[in-house]
Amino acid sequence: MTYVKWTLIIVFWLLVAMVLHYTLPQHDIVRITDTYEKRVDPGENRWFWAQADVGTDGTLPSRDVFFIQTRLENGNVMVYRNEDTGWGWPPYFKFDTSNLQAEATDMRSTPDNPQWVALKHYGWRNEFMTVFPNAISVRPVEGPDVRIIPWTTIVVLVLLLAVFWALRVRWLRFRERRIDPALERTGDRLDAGSDRVKGWFGK
């Protein structure tokens, strides 16, 4: 039983960590190589696509999506989608997809004359499932060695930790005051009943 308990606990916290890692913002220092628009027909990976842009018909099976092609300092390619999040999840309230695409297009550069940018995004890149992280914002930086402190992620994690700690303290107090005494009373009654049964059989 102990193994089952710890397995469930570990699986739960792994799921929480995955949700946070997917949802919380991250920063990549990249060089934008190209921007384009492509017709997308979400299929089995529809959970990893945002909703249709605000003001468009969200019932259509396919839609046009902006993409931003980049290269990291090590030469690896990274492609981002550029979609509105609107009022949905995750709560970035992003409505400026077209403006962001225009900014990204204006920041394109070549290997001979690179312009490095900090691209803020959330999500994962999975080539097998055709999943792309969603770009949130882009701004120029001095070079590829710039360090970005993820203040938003730090604040969210601290707040979540504080909420979890507060709930845990209240749960422990509730269990100490209500559940443990009830279990003790139940155990005492069971012991008393067992003693009476033993007494009957002894007679």
Coordinates of N, CA and C in Angstrom, one line a residue:
M1 N 0.8 -1.2 0.0 CA 0.0 0.0 0.0 C 0.9 1.3 0.0
T2 N 2.0 1.2 0.7 CA 2.9 2.3 0.7 C 3.4 2.7 -0.6
Y3 N 3.7 1.7 -1.5 CA 4.2 1.9 -2.8 C 3.2 2.6 -3.7
V4 N 1.9 2.1 -3.5 CA 0.9 2.8 -4.3 C 0.7 4.2 -3.9
K5 N 0.7 4.5 -2.6 CA 0.6 5.9 -2.2 C 1.7 6.8 -2.7
W6 N 2.9 6.3 -2.6 CA 4.0 7.2 -3.1 C 4.0 7.3 -4.6
T7 N 3.6 6.2 -5.3 CA 3.5 6.3 -6.8 C 2.5 7.3 -7.2
L8 N 1.3 7.4 -6.5 CA 0.3 8.4 -6.8 C 0.8 9.8 -6.5
I9 N 1.5 9.9 -5.4 CA 2.0 11.3 -5.1 C 3.0 11.7 -6.1
I10 N 3.9 10.8 -6.5 CA 5.0 11.2 -7.5 C 4.3 11.5 -8.9
V11 N 3.3 10.7 -9.3 CA 2.7 11.0 -10.6 C 1.9 12.3 -10.5
F12 N 1.3 12.6 -9.4 CA 0.6 13.9 -9.2 C 1.5 15.1 -9.4
W13 N 2.7 15.1 -8.7 CA 3.6 16.2 -8.7 C 4.3 16.3 -10.1
L14 N 4.5 15.1 -10.7 CA 5.0 15.2 -12.1 C 4.1 15.9 -13.0
L15 N 2.8 15.6 -12.9 CA 1.8 16.3 -13.7 C 1.7 17.8 -13.5
V16 N 1.8 18.1 -12.2 CA 1.8 19.5 -11.8 C 3.1 20.2 -12.4
A17 N 4.2 19.6 -12.3 CA 5.5 20.2 -12.9 C 5.4 20.3 -14.4
M18 N 4.7 19.3 -15.1 CA 4.6 19.4 -16.5 C 3.7 20.6 -16.9
V19 N 2.6 20.7 -16.2 CA 1.7 21.8 -16.5 C 2.3 23.2 -16.3
L20 N 3.1 23.3 -15.2 CA 3.8 24.6 -14.9 C 4.8 24.8 -16.0
H21 N 5.6 23.8 -16.4 CA 6.7 24.0 -17.3 C 6.1 24.4 -18.7
Y22 N 4.9 23.8 -19.1 CA 4.3 24.2 -20.3 C 3.7 25.6 -20.3
T23 N 3.1 25.9 -19.2 CA 2.4 27.2 -19.1 C 3.2 28.4 -18.7
L24 N 4.2 28.3 -17.9 CA 4.9 29.5 -17.4 C 5.8 30.0 -18.5
P25 N 6.0 31.3 -18.6 CA 6.8 31.9 -19.7 C 8.3 31.5 -19.6
Q26 N 8.9 31.4 -20.7 CA 10.4 31.2 -20.9 C 10.9 32.2 -21.9
H27 N 12.3 32.4 -21.8 CA 12.9 33.3 -22.7 C 14.0 32.5 -23.5
D28 N 14.0 32.7 -24.8 CA 15.1 32.2 -25.6 C 15.8 33.4 -26.3
I29 N 17.2 33.3 -26.3 CA 17.9 34.3 -27.0 C 18.2 33.8 -28.4
V30 N 17.6 34.4 -29.4 CA 17.6 33.8 -30.8 C 17.9 34.9 -31.8
R31 N 18.1 34.4 -33.0 CA 18.2 35.3 -34.2 C 17.1 34.9 -35.1
I32 N 16.2 35.9 -35.5 CA 15.1 35.6 -36.3 C 15.6 35.5 -37.8
T33 N 15.3 34.4 -38.4 CA 15.7 34.2 -39.8 C 14.5 34.4 -40.8
D34 N 13.3 34.1 -40.4 CA 12.2 34.3 -41.3 C 10.9 34.3 -40.5
T35 N 9.8 34.9 -41.2 CA 8.5 34.8 -40.6 C 7.5 34.5 -41.8
Y36 N 6.5 33.7 -41.5 CA 5.6 33.4 -42.5 C 4.2 33.0 -42.0
E37 N 3.3 32.8 -42.8 CA 1.9 32.4 -42.4 C 1.6 31.1 -43.1
K38 N 0.9 30.2 -42.4 CA 0.6 28.9 -43.0 C -0.8 28.4 -42.5
R39 N -1.5 27.8 -43.5 CA -2.8 27.2 -43.1 C -2.6 25.9 -42.3
V40 N -3.3 25.9 -41.1 CA -3.1 24.8 -40.2 C -4.4 24.1 -40.0
D41 N -4.4 22.7 -40.0 CA -5.6 21.9 -39.7 C -5.3 21.1 -38.5
P42 N -5.6 21.6 -37.3 CA -5.3 20.9 -36.0 C -6.0 19.6 -36.0
G43 N -5.2 18.5 -35.6 CA -5.8 17.2 -35.5 C -5.7 16.6 -34.1
E44 N -4.9 15.5 -34.0 CA -4.7 14.9 -32.7 C -3.9 15.9 -31.7
N45 N -3.2 16.8 -32.3 CA -2.4 17.7 -31.5 C -3.2 19.0 -31.2
R46 N -4.5 19.0 -31.4 CA -5.3 20.3 -31.2 C -5.2 20.9 -29.8
W47 N -4.9 20.1 -28.8 CA -4.7 20.6 -27.4 C -3.6 21.5 -27.3
F48 N -2.6 21.4 -28.2 CA -1.4 22.3 -28.2 C -1.5 23.5 -29.0
W49 N -2.7 23.8 -29.6 CA -2.9 25.0 -30.4 C -3.8 25.9 -29.6
A50 N -3.6 27.2 -29.8 CA -4.4 28.2 -29.1 C -5.7 28.3 -29.9
Q51 N -6.7 29.0 -29.3 CA -7.9 29.2 -30.0 C -7.7 30.2 -31.2
A52 N -8.7 30.2 -32.0 CA -8.7 31.1 -33.2 C -8.5 32.5 -32.7
D53 N -7.9 33.4 -33.6 CA -7.7 34.8 -33.2 C -9.1 35.4 -32.8
V54 N -9.0 36.3 -31.8 CA -10.2 37.0 -31.4 C -10.8 37.8 -32.6
G55 N -12.1 37.6 -32.8 CA -12.8 38.3 -33.9 C -13.0 37.4 -35.1
T56 N -12.4 36.2 -35.1 CA -12.5 35.3 -36.3 C -13.5 34.2 -35.9
D57 N -13.9 33.4 -36.9 CA -14.8 32.3 -36.6 C -14.0 31.1 -36.1
G58 N -14.2 30.8 -34.8 CA -13.5 29.7 -34.2 C -14.1 28.4 -34.5
T59 N -15.2 28.3 -35.2 CA -15.8 27.0 -35.5 C -15.2 26.3 -36.8
L60 N -14.4 27.1 -37.5 CA -13.8 26.5 -38.8 C -12.8 25.5 -38.4
P61 N -12.7 24.4 -39.2 CA -11.7 23.4 -38.8 C -10.2 23.8 -39.1
S62 N -10.0 24.7 -40.0 CA -8.6 25.1 -40.3 C -8.5 26.7 -40.2
R63 N -7.3 27.1 -40.0 CA -7.1 28.6 -39.9 C -5.7 28.9 -40.3
D64 N -5.4 30.2 -40.6 CA -4.0 30.6 -40.9 C -3.3 31.0 -39.5
V65 N -2.1 30.5 -39.4 CA -1.3 30.7 -38.2 C 0.0 31.4 -38.6
F66 N 0.4 32.4 -37.9 CA 1.8 33.0 -38.1 C 2.8 32.1 -37.4
F67 N 4.0 32.1 -38.1 CA 5.2 31.3 -37.5 C 6.4 32.2 -37.6
I68 N 7.3 32.0 -36.6 CA 8.6 32.7 -36.6 C 9.7 31.7 -36.5
Q69 N 10.6 31.8 -37.6 CA 11.7 30.9 -37.6 C 12.9 31.6 -37.0
T70 N 13.7 30.8 -36.2 CA 14.8 31.4 -35.6 C 16.0 30.4 -35.5
R71 N 17.1 30.9 -35.1 CA 18.3 30.1 -34.8 C 18.9 30.5 -33.5
L72 N 19.2 29.5 -32.7 CA 19.9 29.7 -31.4 C 21.3 30.0 -31.6
E73 N 22.0 30.4 -30.5 CA 23.4 30.7 -30.6 C 24.2 29.4 -31.1
N74 N 23.8 28.2 -30.7 CA 24.5 27.0 -31.1 C 24.2 26.6 -32.5
G75 N 23.4 27.3 -33.2 CA 23.1 27.0 -34.6 C 21.8 26.1 -34.7
N76 N 21.2 25.7 -33.6 CA 20.0 24.9 -33.8 C 18.8 25.7 -34.2
V77 N 17.9 25.1 -34.9 CA 16.7 25.9 -35.4 C 15.6 25.7 -34.4
M78 N 14.9 26.8 -34.2 CA 13.7 26.8 -33.3 C 12.6 27.5 -34.0
V79 N 11.4 26.9 -34.1 CA 10.3 27.5 -34.8 C 9.2 27.8 -33.7
Y80 N 8.6 29.0 -33.8 CA 7.5 29.3 -32.8 C 6.3 29.6 -33.6
R81 N 5.1 29.3 -33.1 CA 3.9 29.8 -33.6 C 3.6 31.1 -33.0
N82 N 2.7 31.9 -33.6 CA 2.3 33.2 -33.1 C 0.8 33.3 -33.1
E83 N 0.1 32.9 -32.0 CA -1.3 32.9 -31.9 C -1.8 33.7 -30.7
D84 N -3.0 34.2 -30.9 CA -3.7 34.9 -29.7 C -4.1 33.8 -28.7
T85 N -4.0 34.2 -27.4 CA -4.5 33.4 -26.4 C -5.9 33.9 -25.9
G86 N -6.2 35.2 -26.2 CA -7.5 35.7 -25.9 C -7.8 35.7 -24.4
W87 N -9.0 35.3 -24.1 CA -9.4 35.2 -22.7 C -9.2 33.8 -22.2
G88 N -8.7 32.9 -23.0 CA -8.6 31.5 -22.6 C -7.3 31.2 -21.8
W89 N -7.0 29.9 -21.8 CA -5.8 29.4 -21.1 C -4.7 29.1 -22.1
P90 N -3.4 29.4 -21.7 CA -3.0 30.1 -20.4 C -3.4 31.6 -20.4
P91 N -3.5 32.2 -19.3 CA -4.0 33.5 -19.2 C -3.0 34.6 -19.5
Y92 N -2.5 34.6 -20.7 CA -1.6 35.7 -21.1 C -2.4 36.9 -21.7
F93 N -3.6 36.7 -22.1 CA -4.5 37.8 -22.6 C -3.8 38.4 -23.8
K94 N -3.3 37.6 -24.7 CA -2.6 38.1 -25.9 C -3.6 38.3 -27.0
F95 N -3.6 39.6 -27.5 CA -4.5 39.9 -28.6 C -3.7 40.6 -29.7
D96 N -2.4 40.7 -29.6 CA -1.6 41.5 -30.6 C -0.8 40.6 -31.5
T97 N -1.3 39.5 -32.0 CA -0.6 38.6 -32.9 C 0.0 39.3 -34.1
S98 N -0.8 40.1 -34.8 CA -0.4 40.7 -36.0 C 0.7 41.7 -35.7
N99 N 0.6 42.5 -34.6 CA 1.7 43.4 -34.3 C 3.0 42.7 -33.9
L100 N 2.9 41.6 -33.2 CA 4.1 40.8 -32.9 C 4.7 40.2 -34.1
Q101 N 3.9 39.8 -35.1 CA 4.5 39.3 -36.3 C 5.2 40.4 -37.1
A102 N 4.6 41.6 -37.1 CA 5.3 42.7 -37.8 C 6.6 43.1 -37.1
E103 N 6.7 43.0 -35.7 CA 7.9 43.3 -35.0 C 8.9 42.2 -35.3
A104 N 8.5 41.0 -35.3 CA 9.5 39.9 -35.6 C 10.0 40.0 -37.0
T105 N 9.2 40.3 -38.0 CA 9.6 40.5 -39.3 C 10.6 41.6 -39.5
D106 N 10.4 42.7 -38.7 CA 11.4 43.8 -38.8 C 12.7 43.5 -38.1
M107 N 12.8 42.4 -37.3 CA 14.0 42.1 -36.6 C 14.7 40.9 -37.3
R108 N 14.4 40.5 -38.5 CA 15.1 39.5 -39.2 C 16.5 39.9 -39.4
S109 N 17.4 38.9 -39.4 CA 18.8 39.3 -39.6 C 19.6 38.1 -40.2
T110 N 20.8 38.3 -40.6 CA 21.6 37.3 -41.3 C 22.8 36.9 -40.4
P111 N 23.4 35.8 -40.7 CA 24.6 35.4 -39.9 C 25.7 36.4 -40.0
D112 N 25.9 37.1 -41.1 CA 26.9 38.1 -41.2 C 26.6 39.4 -40.4
N113 N 25.4 39.7 -40.2 CA 25.0 40.9 -39.4 C 23.9 40.5 -38.5
P114 N 24.1 39.7 -37.4 CA 23.1 39.2 -36.6 C 22.5 40.2 -35.6
Q115 N 21.2 40.1 -35.4 CA 20.5 40.9 -34.4 C 19.9 39.9 -33.5
W116 N 20.3 39.9 -32.2 CA 19.8 38.9 -31.3 C 18.6 39.5 -30.5
V117 N 17.7 38.7 -30.3 CA 16.4 39.1 -29.6 C 16.1 38.1 -28.5
A118 N 15.4 38.6 -27.5 CA 14.9 37.8 -26.4 C 13.4 37.5 -26.8
L119 N 13.1 36.2 -27.1 CA 11.8 35.9 -27.5 C 11.1 35.1 -26.3
K120 N 10.1 35.8 -25.8 CA 9.3 35.2 -24.7 C 8.2 34.3 -25.2
H121 N 8.1 33.1 -24.6 CA 7.1 32.2 -25.1 C 6.7 31.2 -24.0
Y122 N 5.7 30.4 -24.3 CA 5.3 29.3 -23.5 C 5.1 28.1 -24.4
G123 N 5.1 26.9 -23.8 CA 4.8 25.7 -24.5 C 6.1 24.9 -24.9
W124 N 5.9 23.9 -25.7 CA 7.0 23.0 -26.0 C 7.1 22.9 -27.5
R125 N 8.3 22.4 -27.9 CA 8.5 22.1 -29.3 C 8.7 20.5 -29.5
N126 N 7.8 19.9 -30.2 CA 7.8 18.5 -30.4 C 7.6 18.2 -31.9
E127 N 8.7 17.8 -32.6 CA 8.7 17.6 -34.0 C 7.8 16.4 -34.4
F128 N 7.8 15.4 -33.5 CA 7.0 14.2 -33.8 C 5.5 14.5 -33.9
M129 N 5.0 15.3 -32.9 CA 3.6 15.7 -32.8 C 3.3 17.0 -33.5
T130 N 4.3 17.6 -34.1 CA 4.1 18.9 -34.8 C 3.5 20.0 -33.8
V131 N 4.2 20.1 -32.7 CA 3.9 21.1 -31.6 C 4.9 22.2 -31.6
F132 N 4.4 23.4 -31.5 CA 5.3 24.6 -31.5 C 5.0 25.4 -30.2
P133 N 6.1 26.0 -29.6 CA 5.8 27.0 -28.5 C 5.2 28.2 -29.1
N134 N 4.4 28.9 -28.3 CA 3.7 30.1 -28.7 C 4.4 31.3 -28.3
A135 N 4.8 32.2 -29.2 CA 5.5 33.4 -28.9 C 4.6 34.4 -28.3
I136 N 5.1 35.1 -27.2 CA 4.4 36.1 -26.5 C 4.9 37.5 -26.8
S137 N 6.2 37.7 -26.8 CA 6.7 39.0 -27.1 C 8.2 38.8 -27.6
V138 N 8.7 39.9 -28.2 CA 10.1 39.8 -28.7 C 10.7 41.2 -28.5
R139 N 11.9 41.2 -28.1 CA 12.6 42.5 -28.0 C 14.1 42.3 -28.2
P140 N 14.8 43.3 -28.8 CA 16.2 43.2 -29.1 C 17.1 43.2 -27.8
V141 N 18.2 42.5 -27.9 CA 19.1 42.4 -26.8 C 20.5 42.7 -27.4
E142 N 21.5 42.9 -26.5 CA 22.8 43.2 -26.9 C 23.6 42.1 -27.6
G143 N 23.3 40.9 -27.1 CA 24.0 39.7 -27.7 C 23.5 38.4 -27.2
P144 N 24.0 37.3 -27.6 CA 23.5 36.0 -27.3 C 23.8 35.6 -25.8
D145 N 24.7 36.3 -25.2 CA 25.1 36.0 -23.8 C 24.3 36.7 -22.7
V146 N 23.2 37.4 -23.1 CA 22.4 38.1 -22.2 C 21.6 37.1 -21.3
R147 N 21.6 37.4 -20.0 CA 20.8 36.6 -19.1 C 19.5 37.3 -18.7
I148 N 18.4 36.5 -18.9 CA 17.1 37.1 -18.6 C 16.6 36.4 -17.3
I149 N 16.3 37.3 -16.3 CA 15.8 36.8 -15.0 C 14.3 36.6 -15.2
P150 N 13.8 35.3 -15.0 CA 12.4 35.1 -15.2 C 11.5 35.5 -14.0
W151 N 11.3 36.8 -13.8 CA 10.6 37.3 -12.7 C 9.2 36.8 -12.6
T152 N 8.5 36.7 -13.7 CA 7.1 36.2 -13.7 C 7.0 34.8 -13.2
T153 N 7.9 34.0 -13.7 CA 7.9 32.6 -13.2 C 8.3 32.5 -11.7
I154 N 9.2 33.3 -11.3 CA 9.6 33.2 -9.9 C 8.4 33.7 -9.0
V155 N 7.8 34.7 -9.4 CA 6.6 35.2 -8.6 C 5.5 34.2 -8.5
V156 N 5.2 33.6 -9.7 CA 4.1 32.6 -9.7 C 4.4 31.4 -8.9
L157 N 5.7 30.9 -8.9 CA 6.1 29.7 -8.2 C 6.0 30.1 -6.7
V158 N 6.5 31.2 -6.3 CA 6.5 31.6 -4.9 C 5.0 31.7 -4.4
L159 N 4.1 32.3 -5.2 CA 2.7 32.4 -4.8 C 2.1 31.0 -4.6
L160 N 2.4 30.1 -5.6 CA 1.8 28.8 -5.5 C 2.4 28.0 -4.3
L161 N 3.7 28.2 -4.0 CA 4.2 27.6 -2.9 C 3.6 28.1 -1.6
A162 N 3.3 29.4 -1.5 CA 2.7 30.0 -0.4 C 1.3 29.4 -0.2
V163 N 0.5 29.3 -1.3 CA -0.8 28.8 -1.2 C -0.8 27.3 -0.8
F164 N 0.1 26.5 -1.4 CA 0.2 25.1 -1.0 C 0.6 25.0 0.5
W165 N 1.5 25.8 1.0 CA 1.9 25.7 2.4 C 0.7 26.1 3.3
A166 N 0.0 27.1 2.9 CA -1.2 27.5 3.7 C -2.3 26.4 3.8
L167 N -2.5 25.8 2.6 CA -3.5 24.8 2.6 C -3.1 23.6 3.4
R168 N -1.8 23.2 3.3 CA -1.2 22.1 4.1 C -1.3 22.3 5.6
V169 N -1.0 23.6 6.0 CA -1.1 23.9 7.4 C -2.5 23.7 7.9
R170 N -3.4 24.3 7.1 CA -4.9 24.2 7.6 C -5.3 22.7 7.6
W171 N -4.9 21.9 6.6 CA -5.3 20.5 6.5 C -4.8 19.8 7.8
L172 N -3.5 20.0 8.1 CA -2.9 19.3 9.3 C -3.6 19.7 10.6
R173 N -4.0 21.0 10.7 CA -4.7 21.4 11.9 C -6.1 20.8 11.9
F174 N -6.8 20.8 10.8 CA -8.1 20.1 10.7 C -8.0 18.7 11.0
R175 N -7.0 18.0 10.5 CA -6.9 16.5 10.8 C -6.6 16.3 12.3
E176 N -5.8 17.2 12.8 CA -5.4 17.0 14.3 C -6.6 17.3 15.2
R177 N -7.5 18.2 14.8 CA -8.6 18.6 15.6 C -9.8 17.7 15.4
R178 N -10.1 17.3 14.2 CA -11.3 16.6 13.9 C -11.1 15.1 13.5
I179 N -10.2 14.8 12.6 CA -10.1 13.5 12.0 C -9.4 12.5 13.0
D180 N -8.3 13.0 13.5 CA -7.5 12.1 14.5 C -8.4 11.7 15.7
P181 N -9.0 12.7 16.4 CA -9.9 12.3 17.5 C -11.0 11.3 17.1
A182 N -11.6 11.6 15.9 CA -12.7 10.7 15.5 C -12.1 9.3 15.3
L183 N -10.9 9.2 14.6 CA -10.3 7.8 14.4 C -10.0 7.2 15.8
E184 N -9.5 8.0 16.7 CA -9.2 7.4 18.0 C -10.5 6.9 18.7
R185 N -11.6 7.6 18.6 CA -12.8 7.2 19.2 C -13.3 5.9 18.6
T186 N -13.2 5.9 17.2 CA -13.6 4.7 16.5 C -12.8 3.5 16.9
G187 N -11.4 3.7 17.1 CA -10.6 2.6 17.5 C -10.9 2.2 18.9
D188 N -11.2 3.1 19.8 CA -11.6 2.7 21.1 C -12.9 1.9 21.2
R189 N -13.8 2.3 20.3 CA -15.1 1.5 20.3 C -14.8 0.1 19.7
L190 N -14.0 0.0 18.7 CA -13.7 -1.3 18.1 C -13.0 -2.2 19.2
D191 N -12.1 -1.6 19.9 CA -11.4 -2.3 21.0 C -12.3 -2.8 22.0
A192 N -13.2 -1.9 22.4 CA -14.2 -2.3 23.5 C -15.1 -3.4 23.0
G193 N -15.6 -3.3 21.7 CA -16.4 -4.3 21.2 C -15.7 -5.6 21.1
S194 N -14.4 -5.6 20.7 CA -13.6 -6.8 20.6 C -13.4 -7.4 22.0
D195 N -13.2 -6.6 23.0 CA -13.1 -7.1 24.4 C -14.4 -7.8 24.8
R196 N -15.6 -7.2 24.5 CA -16.8 -7.8 24.8 C -17.0 -9.2 24.1
V197 N -16.6 -9.2 22.9 CA -16.8 -10.5 22.1 C -15.9 -11.5 22.7
K198 N -14.6 -11.2 23.1 CA -13.7 -12.1 23.7 C -14.3 -12.6 25.0
G199 N -15.0 -11.7 25.8 CA -15.6 -12.1 27.0 C -16.7 -13.0 26.9
W200 N -17.5 -12.8 25.8 CA -18.6 -13.8 25.6 C -18.1 -15.2 25.3
F201 N -17.1 -15.2 24.4 CA -16.5 -16.5 24.0 C -15.8 -17.2 25.3
G202 N -15.2 -16.3 26.1 CA -14.6 -16.9 27.3 C -15.6 -17.5 28.3
K203 N -16.7 -16.9 28.3 CA -17.8 -17.5 29.2 C -18.3 -18.8 28.6

